[in-house]
PDB file of N, CA and C in Angstrom:
ATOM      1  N   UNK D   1       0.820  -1.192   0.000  1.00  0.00           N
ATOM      2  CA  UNK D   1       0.000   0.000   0.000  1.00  0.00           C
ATOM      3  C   UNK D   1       0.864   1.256   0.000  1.00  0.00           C
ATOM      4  N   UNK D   2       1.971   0.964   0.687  1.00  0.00           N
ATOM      5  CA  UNK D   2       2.930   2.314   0.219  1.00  0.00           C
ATOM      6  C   UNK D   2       3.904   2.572  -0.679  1.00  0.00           C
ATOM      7  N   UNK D   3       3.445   1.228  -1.876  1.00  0.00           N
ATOM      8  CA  UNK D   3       4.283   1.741  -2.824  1.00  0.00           C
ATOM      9  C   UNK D   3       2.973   2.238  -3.752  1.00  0.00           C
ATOM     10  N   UNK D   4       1.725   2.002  -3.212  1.00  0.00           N
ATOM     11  CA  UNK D   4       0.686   2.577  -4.350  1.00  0.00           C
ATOM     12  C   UNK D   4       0.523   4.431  -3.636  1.00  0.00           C
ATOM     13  N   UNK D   5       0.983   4.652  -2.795  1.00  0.00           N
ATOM     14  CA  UNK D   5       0.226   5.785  -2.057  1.00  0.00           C
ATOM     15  C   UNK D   5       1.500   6.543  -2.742  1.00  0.00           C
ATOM     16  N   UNK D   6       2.765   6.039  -2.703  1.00  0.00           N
ATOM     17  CA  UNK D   6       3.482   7.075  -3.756  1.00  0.00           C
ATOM     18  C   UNK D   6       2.910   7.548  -5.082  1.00  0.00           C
ATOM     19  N   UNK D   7       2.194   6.977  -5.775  1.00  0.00           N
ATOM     20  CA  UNK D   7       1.789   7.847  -6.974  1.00  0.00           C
ATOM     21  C   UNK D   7       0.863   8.767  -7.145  1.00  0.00           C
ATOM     22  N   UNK D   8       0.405   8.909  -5.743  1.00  0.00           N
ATOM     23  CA  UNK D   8      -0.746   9.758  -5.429  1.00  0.00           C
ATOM     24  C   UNK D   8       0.408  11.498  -5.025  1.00  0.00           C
ATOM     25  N   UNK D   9       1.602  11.102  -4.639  1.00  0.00           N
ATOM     26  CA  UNK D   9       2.417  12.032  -4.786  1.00  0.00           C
ATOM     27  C   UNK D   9       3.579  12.660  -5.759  1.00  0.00           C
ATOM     28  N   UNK D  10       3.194  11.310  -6.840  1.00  0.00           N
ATOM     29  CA  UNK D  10       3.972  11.549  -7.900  1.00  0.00           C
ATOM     30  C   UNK D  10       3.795  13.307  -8.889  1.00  0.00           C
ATOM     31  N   UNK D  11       4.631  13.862  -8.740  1.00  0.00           N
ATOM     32  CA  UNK D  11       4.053  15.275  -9.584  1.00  0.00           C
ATOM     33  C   UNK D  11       4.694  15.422 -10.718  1.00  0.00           C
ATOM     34  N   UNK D  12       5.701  14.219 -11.450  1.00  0.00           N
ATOM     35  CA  UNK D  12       6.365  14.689 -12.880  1.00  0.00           C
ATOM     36  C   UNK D  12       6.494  13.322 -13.160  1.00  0.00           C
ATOM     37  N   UNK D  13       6.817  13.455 -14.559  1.00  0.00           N
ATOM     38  CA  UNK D  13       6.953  11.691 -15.218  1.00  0.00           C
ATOM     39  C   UNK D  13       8.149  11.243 -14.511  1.00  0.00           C
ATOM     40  N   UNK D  14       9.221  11.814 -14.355  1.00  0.00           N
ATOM     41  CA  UNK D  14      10.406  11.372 -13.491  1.00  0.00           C
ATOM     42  C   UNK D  14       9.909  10.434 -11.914  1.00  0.00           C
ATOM     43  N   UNK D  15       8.660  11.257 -11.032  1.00  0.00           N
ATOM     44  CA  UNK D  15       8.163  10.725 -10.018  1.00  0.00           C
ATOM     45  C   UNK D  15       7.640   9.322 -10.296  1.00  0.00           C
ATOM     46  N   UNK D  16       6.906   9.442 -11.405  1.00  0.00           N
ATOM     47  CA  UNK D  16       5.939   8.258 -11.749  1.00  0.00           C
ATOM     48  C   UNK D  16       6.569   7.651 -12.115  1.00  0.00           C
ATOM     49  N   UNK D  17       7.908   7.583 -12.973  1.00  0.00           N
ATOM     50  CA  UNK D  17       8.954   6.357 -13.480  1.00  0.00           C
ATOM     51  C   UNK D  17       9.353   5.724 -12.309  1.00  0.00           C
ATOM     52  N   UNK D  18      10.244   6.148 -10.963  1.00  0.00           N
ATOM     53  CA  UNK D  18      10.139   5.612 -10.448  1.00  0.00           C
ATOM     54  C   UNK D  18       9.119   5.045  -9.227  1.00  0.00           C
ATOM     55  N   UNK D  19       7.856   5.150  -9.276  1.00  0.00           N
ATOM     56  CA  UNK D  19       7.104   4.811  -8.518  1.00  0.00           C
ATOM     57  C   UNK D  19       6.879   3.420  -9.255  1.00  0.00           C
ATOM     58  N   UNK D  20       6.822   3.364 -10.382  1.00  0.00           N
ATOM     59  CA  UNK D  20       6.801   2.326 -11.483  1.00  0.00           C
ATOM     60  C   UNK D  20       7.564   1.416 -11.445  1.00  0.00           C
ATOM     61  N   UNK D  21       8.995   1.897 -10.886  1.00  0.00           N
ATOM     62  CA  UNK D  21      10.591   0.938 -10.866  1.00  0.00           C
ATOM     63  C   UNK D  21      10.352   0.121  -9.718  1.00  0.00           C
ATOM     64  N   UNK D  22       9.542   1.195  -8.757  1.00  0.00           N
ATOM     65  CA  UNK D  22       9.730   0.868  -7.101  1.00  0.00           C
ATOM     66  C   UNK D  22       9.042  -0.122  -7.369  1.00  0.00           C
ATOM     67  N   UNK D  23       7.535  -0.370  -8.039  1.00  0.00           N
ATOM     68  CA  UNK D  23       6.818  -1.717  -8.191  1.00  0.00           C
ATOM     69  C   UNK D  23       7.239  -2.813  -8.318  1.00  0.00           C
ATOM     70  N   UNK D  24       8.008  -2.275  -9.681  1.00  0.00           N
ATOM     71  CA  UNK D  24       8.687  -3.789 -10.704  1.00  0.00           C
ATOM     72  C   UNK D  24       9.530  -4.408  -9.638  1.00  0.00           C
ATOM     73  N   UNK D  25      10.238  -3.181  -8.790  1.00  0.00           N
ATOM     74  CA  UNK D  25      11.592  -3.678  -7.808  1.00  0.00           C
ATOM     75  C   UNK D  25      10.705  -4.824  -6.932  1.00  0.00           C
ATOM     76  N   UNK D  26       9.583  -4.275  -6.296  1.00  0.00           N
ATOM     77  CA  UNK D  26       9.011  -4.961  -5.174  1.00  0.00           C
ATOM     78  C   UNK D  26       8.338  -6.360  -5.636  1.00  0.00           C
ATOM     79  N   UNK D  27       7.868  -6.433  -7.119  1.00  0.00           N
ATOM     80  CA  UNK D  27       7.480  -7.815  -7.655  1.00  0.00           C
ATOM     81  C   UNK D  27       8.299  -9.020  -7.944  1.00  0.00           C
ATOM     82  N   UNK D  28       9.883  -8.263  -8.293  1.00  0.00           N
ATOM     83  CA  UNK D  28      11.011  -9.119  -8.459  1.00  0.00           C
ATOM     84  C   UNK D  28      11.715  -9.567  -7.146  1.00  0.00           C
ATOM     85  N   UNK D  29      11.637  -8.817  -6.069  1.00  0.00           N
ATOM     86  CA  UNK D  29      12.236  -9.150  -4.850  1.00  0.00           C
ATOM     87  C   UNK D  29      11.249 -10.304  -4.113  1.00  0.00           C
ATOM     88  N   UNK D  30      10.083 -10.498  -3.668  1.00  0.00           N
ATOM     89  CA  UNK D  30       9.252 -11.037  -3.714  1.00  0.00           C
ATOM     90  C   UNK D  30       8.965 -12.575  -4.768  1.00  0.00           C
ATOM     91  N   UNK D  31       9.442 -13.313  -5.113  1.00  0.00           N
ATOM     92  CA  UNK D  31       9.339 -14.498  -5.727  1.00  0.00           C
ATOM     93  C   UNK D  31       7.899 -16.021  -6.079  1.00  0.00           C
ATOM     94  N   UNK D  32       7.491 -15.045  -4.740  1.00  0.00           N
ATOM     95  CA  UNK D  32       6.633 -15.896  -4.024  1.00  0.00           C
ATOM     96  C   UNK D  32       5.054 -15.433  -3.946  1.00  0.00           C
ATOM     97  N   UNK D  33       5.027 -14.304  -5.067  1.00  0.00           N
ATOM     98  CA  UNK D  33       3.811 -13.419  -4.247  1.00  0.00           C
ATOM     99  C   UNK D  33       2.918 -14.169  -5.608  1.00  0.00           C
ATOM    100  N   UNK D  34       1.774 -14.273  -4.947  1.00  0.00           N
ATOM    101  CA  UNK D  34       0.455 -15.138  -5.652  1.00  0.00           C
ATOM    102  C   UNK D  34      -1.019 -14.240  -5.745  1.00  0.00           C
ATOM    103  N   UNK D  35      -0.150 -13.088  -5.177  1.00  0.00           N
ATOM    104  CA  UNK D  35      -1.991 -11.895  -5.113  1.00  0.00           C
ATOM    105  C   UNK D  35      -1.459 -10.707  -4.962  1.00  0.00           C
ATOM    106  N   UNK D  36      -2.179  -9.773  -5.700  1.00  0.00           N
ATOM    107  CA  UNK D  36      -1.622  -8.377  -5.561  1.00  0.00           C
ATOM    108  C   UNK D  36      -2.262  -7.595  -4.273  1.00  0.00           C
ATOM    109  N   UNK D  37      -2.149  -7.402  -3.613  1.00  0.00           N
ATOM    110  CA  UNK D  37      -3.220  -6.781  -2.527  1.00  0.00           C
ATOM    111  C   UNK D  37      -3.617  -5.237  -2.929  1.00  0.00           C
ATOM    112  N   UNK D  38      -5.083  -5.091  -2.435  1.00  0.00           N
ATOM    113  CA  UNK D  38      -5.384  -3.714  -3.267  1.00  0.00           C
ATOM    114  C   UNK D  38      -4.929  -3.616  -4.793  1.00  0.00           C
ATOM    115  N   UNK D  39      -5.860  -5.209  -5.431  1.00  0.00           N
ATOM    116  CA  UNK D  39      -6.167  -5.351  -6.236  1.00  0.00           C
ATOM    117  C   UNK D  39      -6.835  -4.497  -7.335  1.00  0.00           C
ATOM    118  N   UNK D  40      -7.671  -3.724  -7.040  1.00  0.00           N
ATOM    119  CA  UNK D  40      -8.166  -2.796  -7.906  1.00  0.00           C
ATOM    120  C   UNK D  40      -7.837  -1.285  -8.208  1.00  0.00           C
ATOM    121  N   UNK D  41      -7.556  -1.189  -7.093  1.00  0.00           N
ATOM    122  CA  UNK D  41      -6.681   0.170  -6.990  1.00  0.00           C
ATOM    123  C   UNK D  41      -4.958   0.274  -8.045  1.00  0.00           C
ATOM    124  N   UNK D  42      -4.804  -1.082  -7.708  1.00  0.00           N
ATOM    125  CA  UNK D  42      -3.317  -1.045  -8.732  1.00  0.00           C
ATOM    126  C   UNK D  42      -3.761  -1.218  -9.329  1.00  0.00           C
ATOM    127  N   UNK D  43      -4.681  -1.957 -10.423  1.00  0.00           N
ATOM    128  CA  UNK D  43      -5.047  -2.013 -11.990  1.00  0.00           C
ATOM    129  C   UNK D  43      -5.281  -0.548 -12.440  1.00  0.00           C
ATOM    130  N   UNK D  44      -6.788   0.297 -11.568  1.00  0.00           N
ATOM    131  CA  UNK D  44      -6.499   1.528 -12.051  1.00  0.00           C
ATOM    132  C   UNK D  44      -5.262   1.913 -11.774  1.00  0.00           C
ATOM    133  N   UNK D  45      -4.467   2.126 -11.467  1.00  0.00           N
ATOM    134  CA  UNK D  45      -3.394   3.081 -11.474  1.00  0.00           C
ATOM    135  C   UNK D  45      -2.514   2.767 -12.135  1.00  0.00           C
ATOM    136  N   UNK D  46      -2.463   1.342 -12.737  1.00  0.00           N
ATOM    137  CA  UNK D  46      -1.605   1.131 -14.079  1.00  0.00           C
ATOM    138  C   UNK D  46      -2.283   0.735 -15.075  1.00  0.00           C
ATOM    139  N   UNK D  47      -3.411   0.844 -15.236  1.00  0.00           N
ATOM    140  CA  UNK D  47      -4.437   1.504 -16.064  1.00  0.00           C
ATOM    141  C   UNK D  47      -4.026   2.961 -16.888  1.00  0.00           C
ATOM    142  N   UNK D  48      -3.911   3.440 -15.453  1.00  0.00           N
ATOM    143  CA  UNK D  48      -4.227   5.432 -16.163  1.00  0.00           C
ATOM    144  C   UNK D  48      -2.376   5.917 -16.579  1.00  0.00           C
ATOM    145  N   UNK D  49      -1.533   5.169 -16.030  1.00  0.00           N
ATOM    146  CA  UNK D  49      -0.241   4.790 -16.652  1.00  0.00           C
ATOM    147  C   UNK D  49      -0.021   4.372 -18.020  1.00  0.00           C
ATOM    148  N   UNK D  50      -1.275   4.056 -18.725  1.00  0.00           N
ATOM    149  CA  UNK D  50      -0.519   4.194 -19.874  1.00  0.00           C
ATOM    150  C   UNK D  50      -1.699   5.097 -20.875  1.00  0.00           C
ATOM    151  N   UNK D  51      -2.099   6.138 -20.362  1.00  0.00           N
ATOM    152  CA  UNK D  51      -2.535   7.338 -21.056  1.00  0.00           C
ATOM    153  C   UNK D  51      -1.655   7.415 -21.787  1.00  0.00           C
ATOM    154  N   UNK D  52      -2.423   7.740 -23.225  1.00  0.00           N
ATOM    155  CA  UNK D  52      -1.615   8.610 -24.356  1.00  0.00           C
ATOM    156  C   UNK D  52      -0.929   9.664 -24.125  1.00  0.00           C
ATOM    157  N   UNK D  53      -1.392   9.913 -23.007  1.00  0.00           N
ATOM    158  CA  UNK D  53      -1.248  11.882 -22.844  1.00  0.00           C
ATOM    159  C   UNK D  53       0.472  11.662 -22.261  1.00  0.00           C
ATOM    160  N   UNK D  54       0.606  10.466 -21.558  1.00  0.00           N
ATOM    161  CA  UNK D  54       2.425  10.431 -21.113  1.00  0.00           C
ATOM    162  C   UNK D  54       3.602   9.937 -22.164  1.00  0.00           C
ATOM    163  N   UNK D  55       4.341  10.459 -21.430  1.00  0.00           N
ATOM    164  CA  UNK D  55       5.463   9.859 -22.495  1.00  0.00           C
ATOM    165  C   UNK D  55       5.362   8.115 -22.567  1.00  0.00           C
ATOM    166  N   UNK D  56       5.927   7.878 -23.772  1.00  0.00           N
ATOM    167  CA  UNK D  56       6.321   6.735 -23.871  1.00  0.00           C
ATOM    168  C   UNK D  56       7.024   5.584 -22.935  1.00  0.00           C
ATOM    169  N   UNK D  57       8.208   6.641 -22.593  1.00  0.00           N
ATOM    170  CA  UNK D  57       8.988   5.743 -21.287  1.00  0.00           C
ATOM    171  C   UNK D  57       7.742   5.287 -20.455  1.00  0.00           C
ATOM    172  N   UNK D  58       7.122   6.034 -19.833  1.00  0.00           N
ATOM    173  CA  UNK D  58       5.879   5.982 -18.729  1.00  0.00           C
ATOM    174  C   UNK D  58       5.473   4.603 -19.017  1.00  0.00           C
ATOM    175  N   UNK D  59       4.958   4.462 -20.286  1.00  0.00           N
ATOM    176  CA  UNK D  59       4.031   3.152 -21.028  1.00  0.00           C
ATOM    177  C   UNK D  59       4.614   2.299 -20.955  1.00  0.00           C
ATOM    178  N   UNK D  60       5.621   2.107 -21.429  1.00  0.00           N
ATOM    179  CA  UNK D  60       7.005   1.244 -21.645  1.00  0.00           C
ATOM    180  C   UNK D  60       7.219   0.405 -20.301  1.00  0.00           C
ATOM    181  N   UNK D  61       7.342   1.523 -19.258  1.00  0.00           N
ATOM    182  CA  UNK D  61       8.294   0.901 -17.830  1.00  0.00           C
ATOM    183  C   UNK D  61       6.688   0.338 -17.212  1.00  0.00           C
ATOM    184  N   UNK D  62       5.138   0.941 -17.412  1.00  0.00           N
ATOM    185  CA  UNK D  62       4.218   0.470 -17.206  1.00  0.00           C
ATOM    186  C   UNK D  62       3.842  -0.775 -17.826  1.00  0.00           C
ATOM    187  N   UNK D  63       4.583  -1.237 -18.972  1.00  0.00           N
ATOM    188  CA  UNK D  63       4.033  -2.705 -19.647  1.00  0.00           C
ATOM    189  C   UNK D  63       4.962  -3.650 -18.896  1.00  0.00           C
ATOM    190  N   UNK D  64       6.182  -3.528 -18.291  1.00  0.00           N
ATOM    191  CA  UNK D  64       7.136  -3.933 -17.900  1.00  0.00           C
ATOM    192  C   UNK D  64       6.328  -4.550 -16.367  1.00  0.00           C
ATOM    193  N   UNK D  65       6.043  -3.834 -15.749  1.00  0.00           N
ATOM    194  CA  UNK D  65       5.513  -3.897 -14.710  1.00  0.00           C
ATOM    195  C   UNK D  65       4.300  -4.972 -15.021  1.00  0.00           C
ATOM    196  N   UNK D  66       3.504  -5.015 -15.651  1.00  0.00           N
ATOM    197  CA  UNK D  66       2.532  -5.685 -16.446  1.00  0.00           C
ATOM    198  C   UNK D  66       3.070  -7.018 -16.560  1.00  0.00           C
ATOM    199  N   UNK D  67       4.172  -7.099 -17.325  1.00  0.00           N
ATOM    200  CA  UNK D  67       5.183  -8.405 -17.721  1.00  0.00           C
ATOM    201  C   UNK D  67       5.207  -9.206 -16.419  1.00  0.00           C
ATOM    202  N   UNK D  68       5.550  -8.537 -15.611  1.00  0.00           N
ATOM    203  CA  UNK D  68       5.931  -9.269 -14.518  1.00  0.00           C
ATOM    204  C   UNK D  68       5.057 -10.028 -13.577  1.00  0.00           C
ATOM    205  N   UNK D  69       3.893  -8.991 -14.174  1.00  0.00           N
ATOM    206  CA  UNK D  69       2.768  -9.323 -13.399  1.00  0.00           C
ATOM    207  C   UNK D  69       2.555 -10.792 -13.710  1.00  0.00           C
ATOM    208  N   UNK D  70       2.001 -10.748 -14.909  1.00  0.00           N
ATOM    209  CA  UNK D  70       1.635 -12.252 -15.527  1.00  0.00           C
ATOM    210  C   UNK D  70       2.652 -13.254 -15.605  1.00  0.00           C
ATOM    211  N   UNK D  71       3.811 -12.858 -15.654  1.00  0.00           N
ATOM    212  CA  UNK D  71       4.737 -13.657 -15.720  1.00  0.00           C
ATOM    213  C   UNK D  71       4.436 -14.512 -13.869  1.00  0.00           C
ATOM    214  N   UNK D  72       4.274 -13.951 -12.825  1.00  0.00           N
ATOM    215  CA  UNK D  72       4.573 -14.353 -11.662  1.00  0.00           C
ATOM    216  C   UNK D  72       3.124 -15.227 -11.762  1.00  0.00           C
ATOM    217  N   UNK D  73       1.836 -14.577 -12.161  1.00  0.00           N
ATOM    218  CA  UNK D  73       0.750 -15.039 -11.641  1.00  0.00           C
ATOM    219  C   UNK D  73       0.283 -15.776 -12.505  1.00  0.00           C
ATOM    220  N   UNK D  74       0.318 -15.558 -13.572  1.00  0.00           N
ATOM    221  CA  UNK D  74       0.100 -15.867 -14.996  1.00  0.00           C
ATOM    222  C   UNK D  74      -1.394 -17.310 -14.916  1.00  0.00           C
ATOM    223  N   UNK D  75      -0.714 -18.149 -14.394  1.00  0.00           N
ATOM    224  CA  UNK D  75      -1.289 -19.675 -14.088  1.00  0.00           C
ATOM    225  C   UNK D  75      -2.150 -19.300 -12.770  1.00  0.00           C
ATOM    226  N   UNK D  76      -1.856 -18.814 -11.452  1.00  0.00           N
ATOM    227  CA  UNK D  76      -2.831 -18.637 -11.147  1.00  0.00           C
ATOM    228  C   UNK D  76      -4.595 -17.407 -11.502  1.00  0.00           C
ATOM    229  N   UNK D  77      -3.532 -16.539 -12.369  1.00  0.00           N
ATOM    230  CA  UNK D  77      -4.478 -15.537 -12.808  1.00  0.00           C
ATOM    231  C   UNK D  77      -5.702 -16.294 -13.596  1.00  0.00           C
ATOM    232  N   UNK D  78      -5.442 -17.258 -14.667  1.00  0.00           N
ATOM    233  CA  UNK D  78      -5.968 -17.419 -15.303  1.00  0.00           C
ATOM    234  C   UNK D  78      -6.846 -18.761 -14.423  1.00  0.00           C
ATOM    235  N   UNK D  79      -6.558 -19.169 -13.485  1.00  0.00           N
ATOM    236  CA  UNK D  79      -7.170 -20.408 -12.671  1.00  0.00           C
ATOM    237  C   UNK D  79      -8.342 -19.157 -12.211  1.00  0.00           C
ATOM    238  N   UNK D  80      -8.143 -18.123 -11.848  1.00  0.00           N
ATOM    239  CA  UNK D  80      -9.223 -17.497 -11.101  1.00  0.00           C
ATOM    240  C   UNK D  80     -10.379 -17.485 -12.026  1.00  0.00           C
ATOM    241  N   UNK D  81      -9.690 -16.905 -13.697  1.00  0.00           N
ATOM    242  CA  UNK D  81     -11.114 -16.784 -14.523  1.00  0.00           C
ATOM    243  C   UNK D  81     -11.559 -17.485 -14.857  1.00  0.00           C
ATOM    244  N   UNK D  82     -11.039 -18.713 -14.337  1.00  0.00           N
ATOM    245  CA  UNK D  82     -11.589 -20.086 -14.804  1.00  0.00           C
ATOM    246  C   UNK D  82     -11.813 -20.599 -15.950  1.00  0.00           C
ATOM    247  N   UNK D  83     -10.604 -20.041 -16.530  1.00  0.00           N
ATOM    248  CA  UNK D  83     -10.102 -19.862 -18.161  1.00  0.00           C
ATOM    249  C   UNK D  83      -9.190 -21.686 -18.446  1.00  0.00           C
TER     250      UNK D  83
END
């Protein structure tokens, strides 16, 4: 929750890149994690991360973050939709 409450203080794409890094950092350190907590709140917020309106990098280091996502959960994500 306090790496999501940083982007609520993010005020330049520089802030938001690394609030973005700080994620990816915390998904890769973590090996083991099987649920995102404050589940919906991080989708919007890497949701609205990849507005047109930001730079590219923004999108970029936001799909990255994405990558990782599925990469970790991937199998259980898709057990939830019962896919």
């Amino acid at each position: 929750n306090l790496a999501l409450g940083k982007f609520k203080q993010a005020r330049s794409w520089p802030d938001l890149n690394a609030c973005l890094r700080n994620i990816n950092d915390i998904l890769l350190k973590f090996p083991d994690i099987h649920e995102i907590p404050h589940d919906v709140l991080f989708a919007k917020t890497l949701s609205q991360c990849l507005s047109p309106v930001l730079p590219g990098g923004i999108q970029t280091k936001t799909l990255d973050v994405y990558k990782c996502i599925f990469g970790k959960l991937g199998n259980d994500l898709m057990d939830s939709f019962n896919i």
